[in-house]
Amino acid sequence: MAANTLVSVTCIPMRLPFHHWNPPPLFAGRPRDKLDSALVRVQTEDGTVAWGESYCVEPRALSAIFETLIAPLACGKDGDDASLLPGMQRILHNLGRSGPVVHALAGLDIALWDLRAKRAGVPLYALLGGKRRDSVRVYASLLQYYGSAERLDAVTTQALGEGYTEIKLHERTAAALAATRRATGPGVPIMVDTNCAWLPEQAGAEIAAMAPHDPFWIEEPLWPPEDDQALARLKAQCGIALAVGENASCAYALQRMIDTQAVDYIQPSVIKLGLTAAWDLARRCEGTPVVCAPQVAFFGPGFLASLHLIAAQAREVSLERLYVALAHVPYGRSVPIENGRLQVPDTPGLGADPEAALAEGRYRD
């Protein structure tokens, strides 16, 4: 058996307790006080260990997918084999082109990039053609405060005081944006993620009401999120930048939005689509007005993979960081946020392995 043969592929669901200085937000009608994601650990015959991350809505389901589908197909294969992931995608395509199986493959994909970079002894960005910047701005991505002007003011002021220079809201009203703008003053970029709030015929009026408060972009304005024709019409109508991608069903939907220039920013999530697909989309944006601005929902290897992607791509964008108080901050010591920026790690692979509290099970599901 060759040294780079995969001998184990393991899913490690993790749940990070958090609070956001407010009663827990609701998810599927229930209070949410933990952020769920999943580490993906791969090991080769010679003992090399690499890490990825998968989006994880239901830990039991994702663990079963890894145990019954992903690990049997990957183990025994060469970690350098460029055909491994595409072959698995085709074998498993009848289980869906989006959803947990695709998210599992995305986590494996990130781990294989980490593995290849570690074995080459280079930072991951080197496999993407090299870094174009040594550090990346990070924006504070607030969870939902349901339009509370008092809480939006307090949390925005707190984030700016910690050195962040850009803010994202998960709100749906002009009043919420107005409250945040009062807290920031002019000139501070404020992105507004509405999470597919409106039907096409509703969105124009809602965005027009936000326009006086100078949003930097409106994110995921429409349902369904893949409707590139409706997005193109909205873009022409509203005159404010649109950002889409986290909820698109597959990379092909984002390719169409780039090719048709239906939006201003596309936002692939590496823990849903994989780093390979996200990097392909970033390169597809080159030479077009569309900018790749990866969406980063969680805090593990996917966060670092997105950092390397932004460091290597042509156009500079900021990295998303959910602005919450975590019981444990992954990479808080090894890759700290300082004055609203992250230094791009220069050590092999992603630049840091998951810290002991995660890898050894303290916050394991």
Short mmCIF file of C-alpha atoms in Angstrom, two decimals:
data_model
loop_
_atom_site.label_atom_id
_atom_site.label_comp_id
_atom_site.label_asym_id
_atom_site.label_seq_id
_atom_site.Cartn_x
_atom_site.Cartn_y
_atom_site.Cartn_z
CA MET A 1 0.00 0.00 0.00
CA ALA A 2 1.40 3.40 -1.01
CA ALA A 3 2.27 6.03 1.60
CA ASN A 4 -0.48 8.39 0.39
CA THR A 5 -3.24 5.79 0.40
CA LEU A 6 -6.24 6.90 2.45
CA VAL A 7 -6.71 4.50 5.36
CA SER A 8 -9.41 6.37 7.31
CA VAL A 9 -12.02 9.03 6.66
CA THR A 10 -13.92 10.12 9.77
CA CYS A 11 -16.69 12.61 10.44
CA ILE A 12 -16.56 14.40 13.80
CA PRO A 13 -19.72 16.46 14.39
CA MET A 14 -19.14 19.43 16.67
CA ARG A 15 -21.44 21.71 18.55
CA LEU A 16 -20.08 25.02 19.75
CA PRO A 17 -22.23 26.72 22.42
CA PHE A 18 -22.62 30.43 21.75
CA HIS A 19 -24.58 33.48 22.71
CA HIS A 20 -25.03 36.71 20.82
CA TRP A 21 -25.93 39.04 23.68
CA ASN A 22 -29.63 38.41 23.16
CA PRO A 23 -32.11 35.54 23.61
CA PRO A 24 -31.23 32.67 21.25
CA PRO A 25 -32.33 33.16 17.64
CA LEU A 26 -34.83 30.73 16.21
CA PHE A 27 -33.98 28.01 13.70
CA ALA A 28 -36.81 25.85 12.36
CA GLY A 29 -38.99 27.35 15.09
CA ARG A 30 -36.67 26.34 17.94
CA PRO A 31 -34.19 28.41 19.97
CA ARG A 32 -30.65 27.92 18.73
CA ASP A 33 -27.76 28.18 21.19
CA LYS A 34 -25.19 25.93 19.49
CA LEU A 35 -23.54 26.17 16.08
CA ASP A 36 -23.33 22.77 14.41
CA SER A 37 -20.67 21.79 11.92
CA ALA A 38 -18.54 18.72 11.28
CA LEU A 39 -14.82 18.11 11.13
CA VAL A 40 -13.59 15.67 8.51
CA ARG A 41 -10.40 13.83 9.43
CA VAL A 42 -8.45 11.84 6.87
CA GLN A 43 -5.32 9.78 7.46
CA THR A 44 -2.94 8.16 5.02
CA GLU A 45 -0.89 4.98 5.23
CA ASP A 46 2.21 6.89 6.37
CA GLY A 47 0.30 8.56 9.23
CA THR A 48 -0.27 11.99 7.68
CA VAL A 49 -3.49 13.56 9.04
CA ALA A 50 -5.46 16.26 7.25
CA TRP A 51 -8.69 18.10 8.03
CA GLY A 52 -11.78 19.34 6.26
CA GLU A 53 -15.20 20.61 7.30
CA SER A 54 -18.76 19.86 6.17
CA TYR A 55 -21.93 21.84 6.66
CA CYS A 56 -23.96 19.90 9.19
CA VAL A 57 -27.65 20.42 9.87
CA GLU A 58 -28.20 16.99 11.45
CA PRO A 59 -25.11 15.32 12.95
CA ARG A 60 -26.60 11.81 12.96
CA ALA A 61 -27.40 12.00 9.26
CA LEU A 62 -23.99 13.31 8.25
CA SER A 63 -22.16 10.72 10.36
CA ALA A 64 -24.16 7.95 8.70
CA ILE A 65 -23.35 9.33 5.24
CA PHE A 66 -19.63 9.27 5.99
CA GLU A 67 -19.78 5.80 7.51
CA THR A 68 -21.86 4.14 4.80
CA LEU A 69 -21.00 6.12 1.65
CA ILE A 70 -17.96 8.39 1.85
CA ALA A 71 -15.43 6.30 3.78
CA PRO A 72 -16.02 3.04 1.81
CA LEU A 73 -15.54 4.88 -1.49
CA ALA A 74 -12.46 6.86 -0.38
CA CYS A 75 -10.48 4.43 1.75
CA GLY A 76 -7.86 2.51 -0.18
CA LYS A 77 -7.61 5.27 -2.79
CA ASP A 78 -4.66 7.56 -3.52
CA GLY A 79 -5.10 10.97 -1.85
CA ASP A 80 -3.35 12.60 -4.83
CA ASP A 81 -5.70 11.09 -7.39
CA ALA A 82 -7.41 14.03 -9.10
CA SER A 83 -10.20 11.75 -10.28
CA LEU A 84 -11.19 10.61 -6.76
CA LEU A 85 -13.69 13.39 -5.93
CA PRO A 86 -15.22 13.71 -9.41
CA GLY A 87 -15.65 9.94 -9.49
CA MET A 88 -17.39 9.92 -6.10
CA GLN A 89 -19.63 12.79 -7.18
CA ARG A 90 -20.78 10.83 -10.20
CA ILE A 91 -21.28 7.61 -8.25
CA LEU A 92 -23.42 9.41 -5.66
CA HIS A 93 -25.20 11.85 -7.95
CA ASN A 94 -28.55 10.06 -7.75
CA LEU A 95 -28.65 10.90 -4.02
CA GLY A 96 -28.92 14.58 -4.90
CA ARG A 97 -26.87 17.44 -6.37
CA SER A 98 -27.29 19.40 -3.14
CA GLY A 99 -27.78 18.57 0.53
CA PRO A 100 -25.95 16.38 3.05
CA VAL A 101 -24.21 14.01 0.62
CA VAL A 102 -22.78 16.95 -1.33
CA HIS A 103 -21.82 18.66 1.93
CA ALA A 104 -20.00 15.50 3.02
CA LEU A 105 -18.06 15.43 -0.25
CA ALA A 106 -17.21 19.11 0.25
CA GLY A 107 -15.61 18.34 3.60
CA LEU A 108 -13.59 15.51 2.10
CA ASP A 109 -12.49 17.81 -0.72
CA ILE A 110 -11.12 20.39 1.75
CA ALA A 111 -9.28 17.65 3.63
CA LEU A 112 -7.67 16.41 0.42
CA TRP A 113 -6.40 19.92 -0.36
CA ASP A 114 -4.97 20.12 3.18
CA LEU A 115 -3.38 16.70 2.67
CA ARG A 116 -1.79 17.60 -0.65
CA ALA A 117 -0.37 20.85 0.71
CA LYS A 118 1.00 19.17 3.84
CA ARG A 119 2.68 16.44 1.83
CA ALA A 120 4.20 19.07 -0.45
CA GLY A 121 5.34 21.07 2.59
CA VAL A 122 3.65 24.27 1.39
CA PRO A 123 0.77 26.49 2.54
CA LEU A 124 -2.49 25.67 0.80
CA TYR A 125 -2.48 28.98 -1.06
CA ALA A 126 0.64 27.80 -2.92
CA LEU A 127 -1.46 25.13 -4.62
CA LEU A 128 -3.80 27.93 -5.75
CA GLY A 129 -1.03 29.79 -7.51
CA GLY A 130 0.38 31.72 -4.54
CA LYS A 131 -0.91 34.43 -2.25
CA ARG A 132 -1.62 37.94 -3.50
CA ARG A 133 -1.96 39.44 -0.03
CA ASP A 134 -0.47 38.69 3.39
CA SER A 135 -3.59 39.49 5.39
CA VAL A 136 -7.33 39.65 4.79
CA ARG A 137 -9.98 41.93 6.27
CA VAL A 138 -12.63 40.22 8.37
CA TYR A 139 -16.16 41.50 8.75
CA ALA A 140 -18.42 41.02 11.75
CA SER A 141 -21.44 38.99 10.64
CA LEU A 142 -24.19 39.58 13.20
CA LEU A 143 -26.88 37.00 13.84
CA GLN A 144 -30.49 38.10 13.74
CA TYR A 145 -31.79 40.61 16.28
CA TYR A 146 -35.29 40.79 14.77
CA GLY A 147 -35.07 44.50 14.13
CA SER A 148 -34.25 45.56 17.72
CA ALA A 149 -32.66 48.98 17.30
CA GLU A 150 -31.24 48.86 20.83
CA ARG A 151 -29.50 45.52 20.34
CA LEU A 152 -28.27 46.35 16.84
CA ASP A 153 -26.78 49.58 18.14
CA ALA A 154 -25.08 47.86 21.09
CA VAL A 155 -23.65 44.91 19.18
CA THR A 156 -22.54 47.00 16.19
CA THR A 157 -20.78 49.45 18.51
CA GLN A 158 -19.13 46.54 20.31
CA ALA A 159 -17.84 45.00 17.06
CA LEU A 160 -16.44 48.32 15.82
CA GLY A 161 -14.75 48.78 19.18
CA GLU A 162 -13.00 45.44 18.72
CA GLY A 163 -11.46 46.57 15.45
CA TYR A 164 -13.92 45.36 12.82
CA THR A 165 -14.44 47.87 10.04
CA GLU A 166 -17.34 46.18 8.21
CA ILE A 167 -20.66 44.79 9.43
CA LYS A 168 -23.14 42.28 8.06
CA LEU A 169 -26.75 42.14 9.21
CA HIS A 170 -29.13 39.20 9.06
CA GLU A 171 -32.19 41.43 9.00
CA ARG A 172 -35.02 42.14 6.58
CA THR A 173 -36.17 45.70 7.24
CA ALA A 174 -35.06 49.19 6.37
CA ALA A 175 -35.55 50.14 10.04
CA ALA A 176 -32.94 47.59 11.13
CA LEU A 177 -30.47 48.89 8.57
CA ALA A 178 -31.20 52.47 9.62
CA ALA A 179 -30.46 51.63 13.27
CA THR A 180 -27.16 50.04 12.32
CA ARG A 181 -26.21 52.97 10.09
CA ARG A 182 -26.81 55.35 13.00
CA ALA A 183 -24.40 53.26 15.06
CA THR A 184 -21.67 53.10 12.40
CA GLY A 185 -21.96 56.54 10.91
CA PRO A 186 -21.30 57.09 7.20
CA GLY A 187 -18.70 55.18 5.22
CA VAL A 188 -18.69 51.87 7.08
CA PRO A 189 -19.73 49.03 4.74
CA ILE A 190 -22.95 47.31 5.91
CA MET A 191 -23.99 44.16 4.09
CA VAL A 192 -27.60 43.00 4.53
CA ASP A 193 -28.35 39.27 4.32
CA THR A 194 -32.09 38.72 4.03
CA ASN A 195 -31.78 34.92 3.62
CA CYS A 196 -34.12 34.58 0.63
CA ALA A 197 -36.76 36.79 2.20
CA TRP A 198 -38.73 37.99 -0.80
CA LEU A 199 -40.48 36.85 -3.93
CA PRO A 200 -39.33 38.67 -7.07
CA GLU A 201 -42.30 41.01 -7.14
CA GLN A 202 -41.67 42.09 -3.51
CA ALA A 203 -37.94 42.70 -3.48
CA GLY A 204 -37.73 45.96 -5.41
CA ALA A 205 -39.80 47.98 -2.96
CA GLU A 206 -38.05 46.48 0.09
CA ILE A 207 -34.60 47.30 -1.27
CA ALA A 208 -35.70 50.80 -2.31
CA ALA A 209 -36.65 51.45 1.33
CA MET A 210 -33.13 50.41 2.40
CA ALA A 211 -31.32 52.49 -0.22
CA PRO A 212 -31.18 55.78 1.78
CA HIS A 213 -29.12 53.96 4.43
CA ASP A 214 -26.40 52.96 1.95
CA PRO A 215 -26.21 49.15 2.10
CA PHE A 216 -22.98 47.76 0.64
CA TRP A 217 -24.83 44.79 -0.81
CA ILE A 218 -28.13 42.98 -0.41
CA GLU A 219 -27.50 39.27 0.07
CA GLU A 220 -29.82 36.44 -0.95
CA PRO A 221 -32.78 38.73 -1.68
CA LEU A 222 -34.95 36.27 -3.62
CA TRP A 223 -36.75 32.99 -3.32
CA PRO A 224 -35.89 30.76 -5.08
CA PRO A 225 -32.20 31.67 -4.82
CA GLU A 226 -31.20 30.13 -8.19
CA ASP A 227 -33.53 32.31 -10.29
CA ASP A 228 -30.81 34.11 -12.24
CA GLN A 229 -33.28 35.82 -14.57
CA ALA A 230 -35.22 37.37 -11.69
CA LEU A 231 -31.94 38.38 -10.05
CA ALA A 232 -30.77 40.08 -13.24
CA ARG A 233 -34.04 42.05 -13.43
CA LEU A 234 -33.73 43.04 -9.76
CA LYS A 235 -30.11 44.12 -10.23
CA ALA A 236 -31.10 46.39 -13.12
CA GLN A 237 -34.02 47.81 -11.13
CA CYS A 238 -32.50 48.48 -7.72
CA GLY A 239 -29.04 49.87 -8.47
CA ILE A 240 -27.58 48.25 -5.34
CA ALA A 241 -25.08 45.42 -5.44
CA LEU A 242 -26.55 41.93 -5.06
CA ALA A 243 -24.73 38.97 -3.51
CA VAL A 244 -25.88 35.36 -3.92
CA GLY A 245 -24.51 31.89 -3.48
CA GLU A 246 -24.76 30.30 -0.06
CA ASN A 247 -28.17 28.81 -0.83
CA ALA A 248 -27.74 28.04 -4.53
CA SER A 249 -28.39 24.37 -5.14
CA CYS A 250 -25.13 23.62 -6.96
CA ALA A 251 -22.01 25.16 -8.46
CA TYR A 252 -23.62 25.14 -11.90
CA ALA A 253 -26.23 27.67 -10.72
CA LEU A 254 -23.42 30.00 -9.68
CA GLN A 255 -21.61 29.50 -12.98
CA ARG A 256 -24.73 30.71 -14.77
CA MET A 257 -24.90 33.82 -12.57
CA ILE A 258 -21.30 34.66 -13.41
CA ASP A 259 -21.77 34.06 -17.12
CA THR A 260 -24.94 36.15 -17.26
CA GLN A 261 -23.65 38.74 -14.76
CA ALA A 262 -26.95 38.43 -12.95
CA VAL A 263 -25.39 39.50 -9.63
CA ASP A 264 -22.41 41.53 -8.43
CA TYR A 265 -20.97 39.04 -5.93
CA ILE A 266 -21.14 35.26 -5.87
CA GLN A 267 -20.67 33.54 -2.52
CA PRO A 268 -19.72 29.87 -2.73
CA SER A 269 -19.56 28.06 0.60
CA VAL A 270 -16.58 25.69 0.71
CA ILE A 271 -18.28 23.53 3.35
CA LYS A 272 -21.24 23.01 1.01
CA LEU A 273 -19.58 22.91 -2.44
CA GLY A 274 -15.94 22.13 -1.61
CA LEU A 275 -12.79 24.14 -2.19
CA THR A 276 -12.32 22.79 -5.72
CA ALA A 277 -15.69 24.15 -6.89
CA ALA A 278 -15.22 27.45 -5.02
CA TRP A 279 -11.78 27.98 -6.55
CA ASP A 280 -13.12 27.19 -10.01
CA LEU A 281 -15.81 29.82 -9.49
CA ALA A 282 -13.27 32.38 -8.29
CA ARG A 283 -11.23 31.86 -11.46
CA ARG A 284 -14.37 32.03 -13.59
CA CYS A 285 -15.01 35.50 -12.16
CA GLU A 286 -11.67 36.80 -13.43
CA GLY A 287 -12.16 39.23 -16.30
CA THR A 288 -15.83 39.77 -15.43
CA PRO A 289 -17.55 42.38 -13.23
CA VAL A 290 -18.64 39.60 -10.86
CA VAL A 291 -16.58 39.22 -7.67
CA CYS A 292 -16.13 35.99 -5.71
CA ALA A 293 -16.76 36.62 -2.00
CA PRO A 294 -16.89 33.21 -0.26
CA GLN A 295 -19.57 32.70 2.35
CA VAL A 296 -18.16 31.38 5.63
CA ALA A 297 -20.77 30.08 8.03
CA PHE A 298 -18.62 28.38 10.64
CA PHE A 299 -15.23 28.32 12.31
CA GLY A 300 -13.25 25.21 11.40
CA PRO A 301 -11.12 24.10 8.43
CA GLY A 302 -13.65 25.60 6.01
CA PHE A 303 -12.93 29.01 7.53
CA LEU A 304 -9.20 28.58 6.87
CA ALA A 305 -9.82 27.19 3.36
CA SER A 306 -11.83 30.33 2.55
CA LEU A 307 -9.00 32.48 3.93
CA HIS A 308 -6.50 30.81 1.57
CA LEU A 309 -8.90 31.20 -1.37
CA ILE A 310 -9.30 34.93 -0.72
CA ALA A 311 -5.54 35.32 -0.29
CA ALA A 312 -4.94 33.70 -3.69
CA GLN A 313 -7.74 35.10 -5.85
CA ALA A 314 -7.30 38.15 -8.04
CA ARG A 315 -9.70 40.53 -6.31
CA GLU A 316 -9.55 41.33 -2.64
CA VAL A 317 -12.66 40.78 -0.55
CA SER A 318 -13.32 40.48 3.17
CA LEU A 319 -13.77 37.21 5.04
CA GLU A 320 -16.98 36.58 6.97
CA ARG A 321 -16.81 35.85 10.69
CA LEU A 322 -20.00 35.12 12.60
CA TYR A 323 -19.96 37.66 15.42
CA VAL A 324 -20.93 35.64 18.47
CA ALA A 325 -19.40 34.74 21.83
CA LEU A 326 -18.20 31.15 21.52
CA ALA A 327 -17.51 28.72 24.34
CA HIS A 328 -14.40 27.74 22.37
CA VAL A 329 -12.83 29.77 19.55
CA PRO A 330 -11.25 27.45 16.97
CA TYR A 331 -7.86 28.79 15.86
CA GLY A 332 -8.23 31.63 18.35
CA ARG A 333 -4.59 31.23 19.35
CA SER A 334 -3.08 29.85 16.16
CA VAL A 335 -4.79 32.20 13.66
CA PRO A 336 -6.16 35.11 15.71
CA ILE A 337 -8.20 38.02 14.39
CA GLU A 338 -6.30 41.22 15.19
CA ASN A 339 -7.62 44.69 14.44
CA GLY A 340 -10.20 43.28 12.06
CA ARG A 341 -7.67 41.31 9.97
CA LEU A 342 -6.30 37.79 9.67
CA GLN A 343 -2.73 37.01 8.73
CA VAL A 344 -2.62 34.29 6.06
CA PRO A 345 -0.84 31.27 7.59
CA ASP A 346 2.46 30.29 5.98
CA THR A 347 2.76 26.83 7.54
CA PRO A 348 1.99 23.70 5.47
CA GLY A 349 -1.61 22.90 4.60
CA LEU A 350 -4.43 24.99 5.97
CA GLY A 351 -2.02 26.48 8.49
CA ALA A 352 -3.45 24.98 11.67
CA ASP A 353 -5.10 21.76 12.77
CA PRO A 354 -8.27 21.85 14.90
CA GLU A 355 -7.35 22.62 18.45
CA ALA A 356 -7.47 19.95 21.11
CA ALA A 357 -10.85 20.92 22.54
CA LEU A 358 -12.47 19.99 19.22
CA ALA A 359 -10.27 17.18 17.99
CA GLU A 360 -10.36 15.32 21.30
CA GLY A 361 -14.09 15.57 21.75
CA ARG A 362 -14.85 18.30 24.30
CA TYR A 363 -17.41 19.88 21.96
CA ARG A 364 -18.11 16.79 19.95
CA ASP A 365 -21.76 15.98 19.37
#
